[in-house]
Short mmCIF file of C-alpha atoms and ligand atoms in Angstrom, two decimals:
data_model
loop_
_atom_site.label_atom_id
_atom_site.label_comp_id
_atom_site.label_asym_id
_atom_site.label_seq_id
_atom_site.Cartn_x
_atom_site.Cartn_y
_atom_site.Cartn_z
CA MET A 93 6.00 3.66 -3.03
CA VAL A 94 3.43 6.49 -3.20
CA ASP A 95 4.16 10.18 -2.99
CA ILE A 96 1.38 12.35 -1.52
CA LEU A 97 1.41 15.90 -2.68
CA PHE A 98 -0.64 18.22 -0.51
CA LEU A 99 -2.32 20.89 -2.56
CA GLY A 100 -4.37 22.28 0.32
CA THR A 101 -4.33 21.49 3.98
CA GLY A 102 -6.96 24.02 5.04
CA GLY A 103 -10.61 23.38 5.81
CA GLY A 104 -13.66 25.13 7.08
CA ARG A 105 -15.71 28.01 5.74
CA PHE A 106 -13.59 30.80 7.15
CA ASN A 107 -10.33 29.39 5.76
CA LEU A 108 -12.05 28.64 2.48
CA VAL A 109 -12.68 32.31 1.85
CA ARG A 110 -9.47 33.62 3.43
CA GLN A 111 -7.23 30.95 1.90
CA LEU A 112 -4.80 30.95 4.82
CA ARG A 113 -4.23 27.40 3.73
CA GLY A 114 -5.08 26.02 0.32
CA THR A 115 -8.16 23.90 -0.39
CA GLY A 116 -6.96 21.89 -3.36
CA GLY A 117 -7.00 18.47 -1.78
CA PHE A 118 -4.09 16.10 -2.42
CA MET A 119 -2.56 14.04 -5.20
CA LEU A 120 -1.53 10.40 -4.82
CA MET A 121 1.36 9.64 -7.15
CA GLY A 122 2.27 6.04 -7.53
CA ARG A 123 4.68 4.37 -9.94
CA HIS A 124 2.36 5.03 -12.89
CA LEU A 125 -0.88 6.64 -11.68
CA ASN A 126 -1.68 10.18 -10.48
CA ILE A 127 -4.88 10.35 -8.51
CA HIS A 128 -6.27 13.70 -7.36
CA VAL A 129 -8.47 13.58 -4.32
CA ASP A 130 -11.00 16.26 -3.40
CA PRO A 131 -9.91 19.12 -5.69
CA GLY A 132 -11.47 22.17 -4.04
CA PRO A 133 -10.83 25.87 -4.84
CA GLY A 134 -7.33 26.47 -6.10
CA ALA A 135 -6.45 22.86 -6.89
CA LEU A 136 -5.51 23.46 -10.48
CA LEU A 137 -3.43 26.50 -9.62
CA ARG A 138 -1.65 24.72 -6.77
CA LEU A 139 -0.90 21.82 -9.07
CA LEU A 140 0.68 24.18 -11.61
CA GLN A 141 2.64 25.92 -8.89
CA ALA A 142 4.00 22.54 -7.82
CA ASN A 143 5.31 22.04 -11.35
CA ARG A 144 2.93 19.21 -12.05
CA ASP A 145 1.24 18.72 -15.41
CA PRO A 146 -2.57 18.60 -14.82
CA THR A 147 -3.04 16.64 -18.14
CA LYS A 148 -1.09 13.80 -16.51
CA THR A 149 -3.94 13.21 -14.10
CA ASP A 150 -5.28 9.61 -14.38
CA ALA A 151 -8.17 9.69 -11.91
CA ILE A 152 -10.13 12.16 -9.73
CA ILE A 153 -11.88 11.06 -6.58
CA VAL A 154 -14.55 13.39 -5.08
CA THR A 155 -15.75 12.21 -1.67
CA HIS A 156 -18.72 14.59 -1.32
CA MET A 157 -20.41 17.62 -2.83
CA HIS A 158 -19.07 20.47 -0.60
CA ILE A 159 -17.42 23.18 -2.54
CA ASP A 160 -14.06 22.77 -0.76
CA HIS A 161 -13.85 19.24 -2.18
CA VAL A 162 -15.14 19.60 -5.66
CA SER A 163 -15.15 23.13 -7.14
CA ASP A 164 -12.00 22.61 -9.29
CA ALA A 165 -12.98 19.11 -10.45
CA PRO A 166 -14.55 20.24 -13.76
CA ALA A 167 -11.34 22.11 -14.72
CA LEU A 168 -9.27 19.10 -13.82
CA VAL A 169 -11.60 16.89 -15.89
CA GLU A 170 -10.89 19.18 -18.84
CA ALA A 171 -7.14 18.69 -18.20
CA MET A 172 -7.50 14.90 -17.78
CA SER A 173 -9.39 14.62 -21.02
CA GLY A 174 -6.59 16.24 -22.98
CA PHE A 175 -8.09 19.73 -23.05
CA THR A 176 -11.53 18.11 -23.79
CA PHE A 177 -10.26 16.60 -27.11
CA LYS A 178 -10.55 12.99 -25.97
CA HIS A 179 -12.46 10.79 -23.61
CA ALA A 180 -9.88 9.94 -21.01
CA GLY A 181 -9.46 9.40 -17.31
CA LEU A 182 -11.48 8.03 -14.46
CA LEU A 183 -13.85 10.05 -12.35
CA ILE A 184 -15.02 8.45 -9.07
CA ALA A 185 -17.49 10.44 -7.02
CA ALA A 186 -20.34 10.32 -4.56
CA ALA A 187 -23.96 10.20 -5.89
CA SER A 188 -24.63 13.73 -4.73
CA VAL A 189 -21.76 14.94 -6.89
CA LEU A 190 -22.82 13.14 -10.04
CA ASP A 191 -26.60 12.91 -9.75
CA GLY A 192 -27.37 16.00 -7.72
CA ASP A 193 -28.13 16.80 -4.10
CA LYS A 194 -31.53 17.35 -2.46
CA HIS A 195 -31.92 20.50 -4.49
CA GLY A 196 -30.99 18.70 -7.74
CA ASP A 197 -27.71 20.60 -8.04
CA LYS A 198 -24.89 18.55 -9.69
CA SER A 199 -21.38 19.52 -8.55
CA ILE A 200 -19.95 18.19 -11.83
CA SER A 201 -22.03 18.84 -14.93
CA LYS A 202 -23.18 16.15 -17.25
CA TYR A 203 -20.98 17.65 -19.91
CA HIS A 204 -17.90 17.13 -17.78
CA GLN A 205 -19.00 13.66 -16.67
CA MET A 206 -19.15 12.72 -20.38
CA LEU A 207 -15.64 13.94 -21.06
CA VAL A 208 -14.06 11.16 -19.04
CA LYS A 209 -13.49 7.63 -20.16
CA GLU A 210 -15.14 6.14 -17.08
CA CYS A 211 -17.38 7.82 -14.56
CA ALA A 212 -18.02 5.70 -11.43
CA HIS A 213 -20.49 6.24 -8.67
CA PHE A 214 -18.91 5.31 -5.33
CA GLY A 215 -20.25 5.15 -1.83
CA PRO A 216 -19.35 4.24 1.73
CA ALA A 217 -20.29 0.53 1.34
CA ASP A 218 -18.46 0.01 -1.93
CA LYS A 219 -15.17 -1.76 -2.58
CA LYS A 220 -13.78 -1.94 -6.11
CA THR A 221 -10.60 -2.46 -8.02
CA PHE A 222 -10.19 0.09 -10.76
CA GLU A 223 -7.89 -0.52 -13.70
CA ILE A 224 -6.58 2.28 -15.88
CA SER A 225 -5.04 1.68 -19.27
CA ARG A 226 -2.55 4.35 -19.91
CA GLN A 227 -2.03 5.82 -23.29
CA PRO A 228 1.23 4.51 -24.82
CA LYS A 229 3.88 7.19 -25.25
CA SER A 230 4.26 8.36 -28.84
CA GLY A 231 6.72 6.24 -30.72
CA SER A 232 6.47 3.33 -28.28
CA ALA A 233 4.82 -0.03 -28.77
CA PRO A 234 1.04 0.11 -29.05
CA SER A 235 0.43 -2.03 -25.94
CA SER A 236 -0.52 0.14 -22.96
CA PRO A 237 0.21 -1.21 -19.50
CA ALA A 238 -2.77 -1.41 -17.12
CA ASN A 239 -2.43 -0.03 -13.64
CA SER A 240 -4.82 -0.75 -10.85
CA PHE A 241 -5.79 0.33 -7.34
CA THR A 242 -8.38 -0.85 -4.96
CA LEU A 243 -10.74 1.55 -3.24
CA SER A 244 -12.71 0.58 -0.10
CA GLY A 245 -15.38 3.04 1.02
CA VAL A 246 -15.70 4.07 4.67
CA PRO A 247 -18.93 5.57 6.08
CA VAL A 248 -18.99 9.15 7.23
CA LYS A 249 -21.24 11.16 9.52
CA HIS A 250 -21.45 14.41 7.60
CA ASP A 251 -23.98 16.75 6.01
CA ASP A 252 -23.73 15.00 2.66
CA LYS A 253 -25.18 11.55 3.30
CA SER A 254 -23.75 9.99 0.20
CA GLY A 255 -20.27 11.02 1.05
CA PHE A 256 -17.47 8.58 1.91
CA GLY A 257 -14.04 8.21 3.39
CA PHE A 258 -11.80 5.52 1.93
CA VAL A 259 -8.82 3.24 2.15
CA ILE A 260 -6.91 3.06 -1.08
CA GLU A 261 -4.41 0.29 -1.84
CA MET A 262 -1.87 1.07 -4.56
CA ASP A 263 1.71 0.06 -5.24
CA GLY A 264 1.69 -2.04 -2.03
CA VAL A 265 0.76 0.91 0.14
CA LYS A 266 -2.45 1.34 2.19
CA ILE A 267 -3.57 4.99 2.65
CA GLY A 268 -6.69 5.91 4.61
CA TYR A 269 -8.54 9.20 4.17
CA THR A 270 -11.28 10.17 6.58
CA SER A 271 -12.79 12.87 4.40
CA ASP A 272 -15.17 15.14 6.36
CA THR A 273 -16.83 13.23 9.17
CA GLU A 274 -17.64 13.01 12.78
CA TYR A 275 -15.90 10.18 14.60
CA ILE A 276 -17.81 6.87 14.35
CA PRO A 277 -15.77 4.58 16.71
CA ALA A 278 -17.51 1.30 15.77
CA ILE A 279 -16.70 1.80 12.10
CA HIS A 280 -13.56 3.98 11.86
CA ASN A 281 -11.47 2.07 14.38
CA ALA A 282 -11.70 -1.06 12.24
CA ALA A 283 -11.75 0.61 8.80
CA TYR A 284 -8.42 2.45 9.30
CA ALA A 285 -6.72 -0.19 11.36
CA GLY A 286 -3.05 -0.58 10.55
CA VAL A 287 -2.95 1.56 7.39
CA ASP A 288 0.42 2.96 6.42
CA VAL A 289 -0.83 6.52 6.38
CA LEU A 290 -4.06 8.02 7.63
CA ILE A 291 -4.91 11.48 6.24
CA ALA A 292 -7.24 12.95 8.83
CA ASN A 293 -9.49 15.89 8.07
CA ASN A 294 -9.04 17.29 11.59
CA LEU A 295 -10.89 20.58 11.51
CA LYS A 296 -10.46 21.65 15.09
CA SER A 297 -8.37 21.14 18.17
CA ALA A 298 -11.41 20.62 20.43
CA ALA A 299 -15.11 20.07 20.25
CA ASP A 300 -17.14 23.21 19.97
CA GLY A 301 -20.69 21.84 19.64
CA ILE A 302 -20.70 22.06 15.81
CA PRO A 303 -21.15 18.53 14.49
CA ASP A 304 -20.01 16.71 11.33
CA HIS A 305 -16.23 17.11 11.70
CA LEU A 306 -13.28 15.50 13.44
CA HIS A 307 -11.49 17.27 16.23
CA SER A 308 -8.24 16.38 17.99
CA GLY A 309 -9.91 14.71 20.98
CA HIS A 310 -11.73 12.24 18.83
CA LEU A 311 -8.77 11.79 16.48
CA ILE A 312 -6.63 10.72 19.45
CA GLN A 313 -9.24 8.08 20.28
CA LEU A 314 -9.26 6.92 16.67
CA LEU A 315 -5.46 6.76 16.50
CA LYS A 316 -5.26 4.75 19.75
CA ALA A 317 -7.60 2.18 18.38
CA ALA A 318 -6.66 1.98 14.74
CA LYS A 319 -2.93 2.38 15.22
CA PRO A 320 -2.00 3.58 11.76
CA LYS A 321 1.79 3.80 11.12
CA LEU A 322 1.46 7.52 10.55
CA CYS A 323 -1.19 10.22 10.70
CA ILE A 324 -1.11 13.39 8.69
CA LEU A 325 -3.37 16.26 9.66
CA SER A 326 -5.17 18.10 6.88
CA HIS A 327 -8.32 20.12 6.26
CA MET A 328 -7.47 22.25 9.28
CA GLY A 329 -9.74 25.08 10.23
CA MET A 330 -8.69 28.69 10.79
CA GLY A 331 -8.44 28.42 14.57
CA LEU A 332 -6.13 25.38 14.41
CA ILE A 333 -4.08 26.95 11.60
CA GLN A 334 -3.52 30.13 13.61
CA SER A 335 -2.77 28.30 16.87
CA GLY A 336 -0.07 26.16 15.30
CA PRO A 337 -0.59 22.85 13.48
CA GLU A 338 2.84 21.46 14.31
CA ALA A 339 2.23 21.93 18.07
CA GLU A 340 -1.17 20.31 17.67
CA ALA A 341 0.37 17.33 15.80
CA ALA A 342 2.93 16.94 18.59
CA ARG A 343 0.14 16.96 21.17
CA ILE A 344 -1.84 14.36 19.27
CA GLU A 345 1.26 12.20 18.87
CA SER A 346 2.06 12.40 22.52
CA ALA A 347 -1.48 11.47 23.59
CA SER A 348 -2.08 8.76 21.02
CA GLY A 349 1.34 7.14 20.68
CA VAL A 350 0.96 7.39 16.88
CA LYS A 351 3.48 9.36 14.82
CA THR A 352 1.57 12.44 13.65
CA ILE A 353 2.59 15.29 11.42
CA ALA A 354 0.78 18.39 10.26
CA GLY A 355 0.27 18.62 6.45
CA ARG A 356 1.83 21.51 4.64
CA ASP A 357 0.71 23.05 1.38
CA GLY A 358 2.96 22.22 -1.53
CA TYR A 359 4.84 19.53 0.35
CA TYR A 360 5.18 15.87 -0.50
CA TYR A 361 5.09 12.96 1.81
CA CYS A 362 6.86 9.93 0.43
CA THR A 363 5.65 6.60 1.86
CA ASP A 364 8.88 4.83 1.02
CA ARG A 365 11.76 6.28 2.96
CA CYS A 366 12.32 9.87 2.01
CA GLY A 367 9.63 11.25 4.30
CA TRP A 368 8.51 14.83 4.05
CA PHE A 369 9.96 17.11 1.44
CA ARG A 370 9.31 19.92 -0.95
CA PRO A 371 10.96 20.11 -4.36
CA GLN A 372 13.10 23.12 -4.79
CA LYS A 373 12.96 25.22 -7.92
CA GLU A 374 14.32 23.56 -11.02
CA LYS A 375 17.90 24.64 -11.79
CA LYS A 376 20.31 24.12 -14.63
CA GLY A 377 22.64 21.20 -14.32
CA LYS A 378 26.20 21.02 -15.58
CA GLY A 379 25.20 19.64 -18.94
CA GLY A 380 22.51 22.23 -19.47
CA GLN A 381 19.96 19.67 -18.42
CA GLU A 382 17.20 20.72 -16.08
CA GLU A 383 17.49 18.96 -12.88
CA LYS A 384 15.26 18.87 -9.81
CA ALA A 385 16.55 19.07 -6.29
CA GLN A 386 14.66 18.00 -3.25
CA SER A 387 14.95 19.39 0.20
CA LYS A 388 14.38 16.73 2.78
CA LEU A 389 12.82 18.12 5.87
CA GLY A 390 12.86 14.94 7.96
CA GLU A 391 9.86 12.82 8.80
ZN1 LIG B 215 -17.81 18.64 3.85
#
């Protein structure tokens, strides 16, 4: 079982500045590991607002160097490394992020790269199983259980040539993430075939002549061919946000035959059986214990 917490389902330069929808990426939460993907502006704040502890982050994946995917990564590295007091955590990122783009600009400084325990370059042709040894809890036995996940890169057609989409396998669940890309049928149809969940960065409802991003017309083609069990729309641009993401998801589902839902900021999707939910505010239980309630909103 993996819970996916959406910290930002908005995309595009207009939404980035207006913040109609957040741009904090999403967190994959497995049995033991918390993996933050593409932490753009507001990721840290959104995480705190969701009552999550940023220091409990085990890995950060940055798929490319654009600001709406990486700007909060250094702050989260500081959280992941125990307020910078230890070398901890795994940072996986595109070469442009770690080494610099065509202008030499690094999205994550060398200082922050050196704070983590492991810093891994990753690209669209890579496939690797990562293993993370967790720190034993204080007072427990010194042995620390290892947890692993496998990441398979998927090529993108986007401004950042070193960027990548991916399929991640963790806790028996396969989750695909397109990242920012134009549709490449010959590659994407096979790469995302049969995944349990496909998170699609679907910027627009229709083509408008601006390249480098998915729109609903191409997403429908991808879903028809790849047949994921579920598609979740994210990284939606201002036009799509204002015209109604739920209606767009219904239209895509009807045309593709694949169950499709629109991502929502601050909501979780649980891959097991609880579906789509948002935790309610913590309240006092009978015994004075804090307890968390969840509001299930249906799948
Ligand atoms: Zn981008």
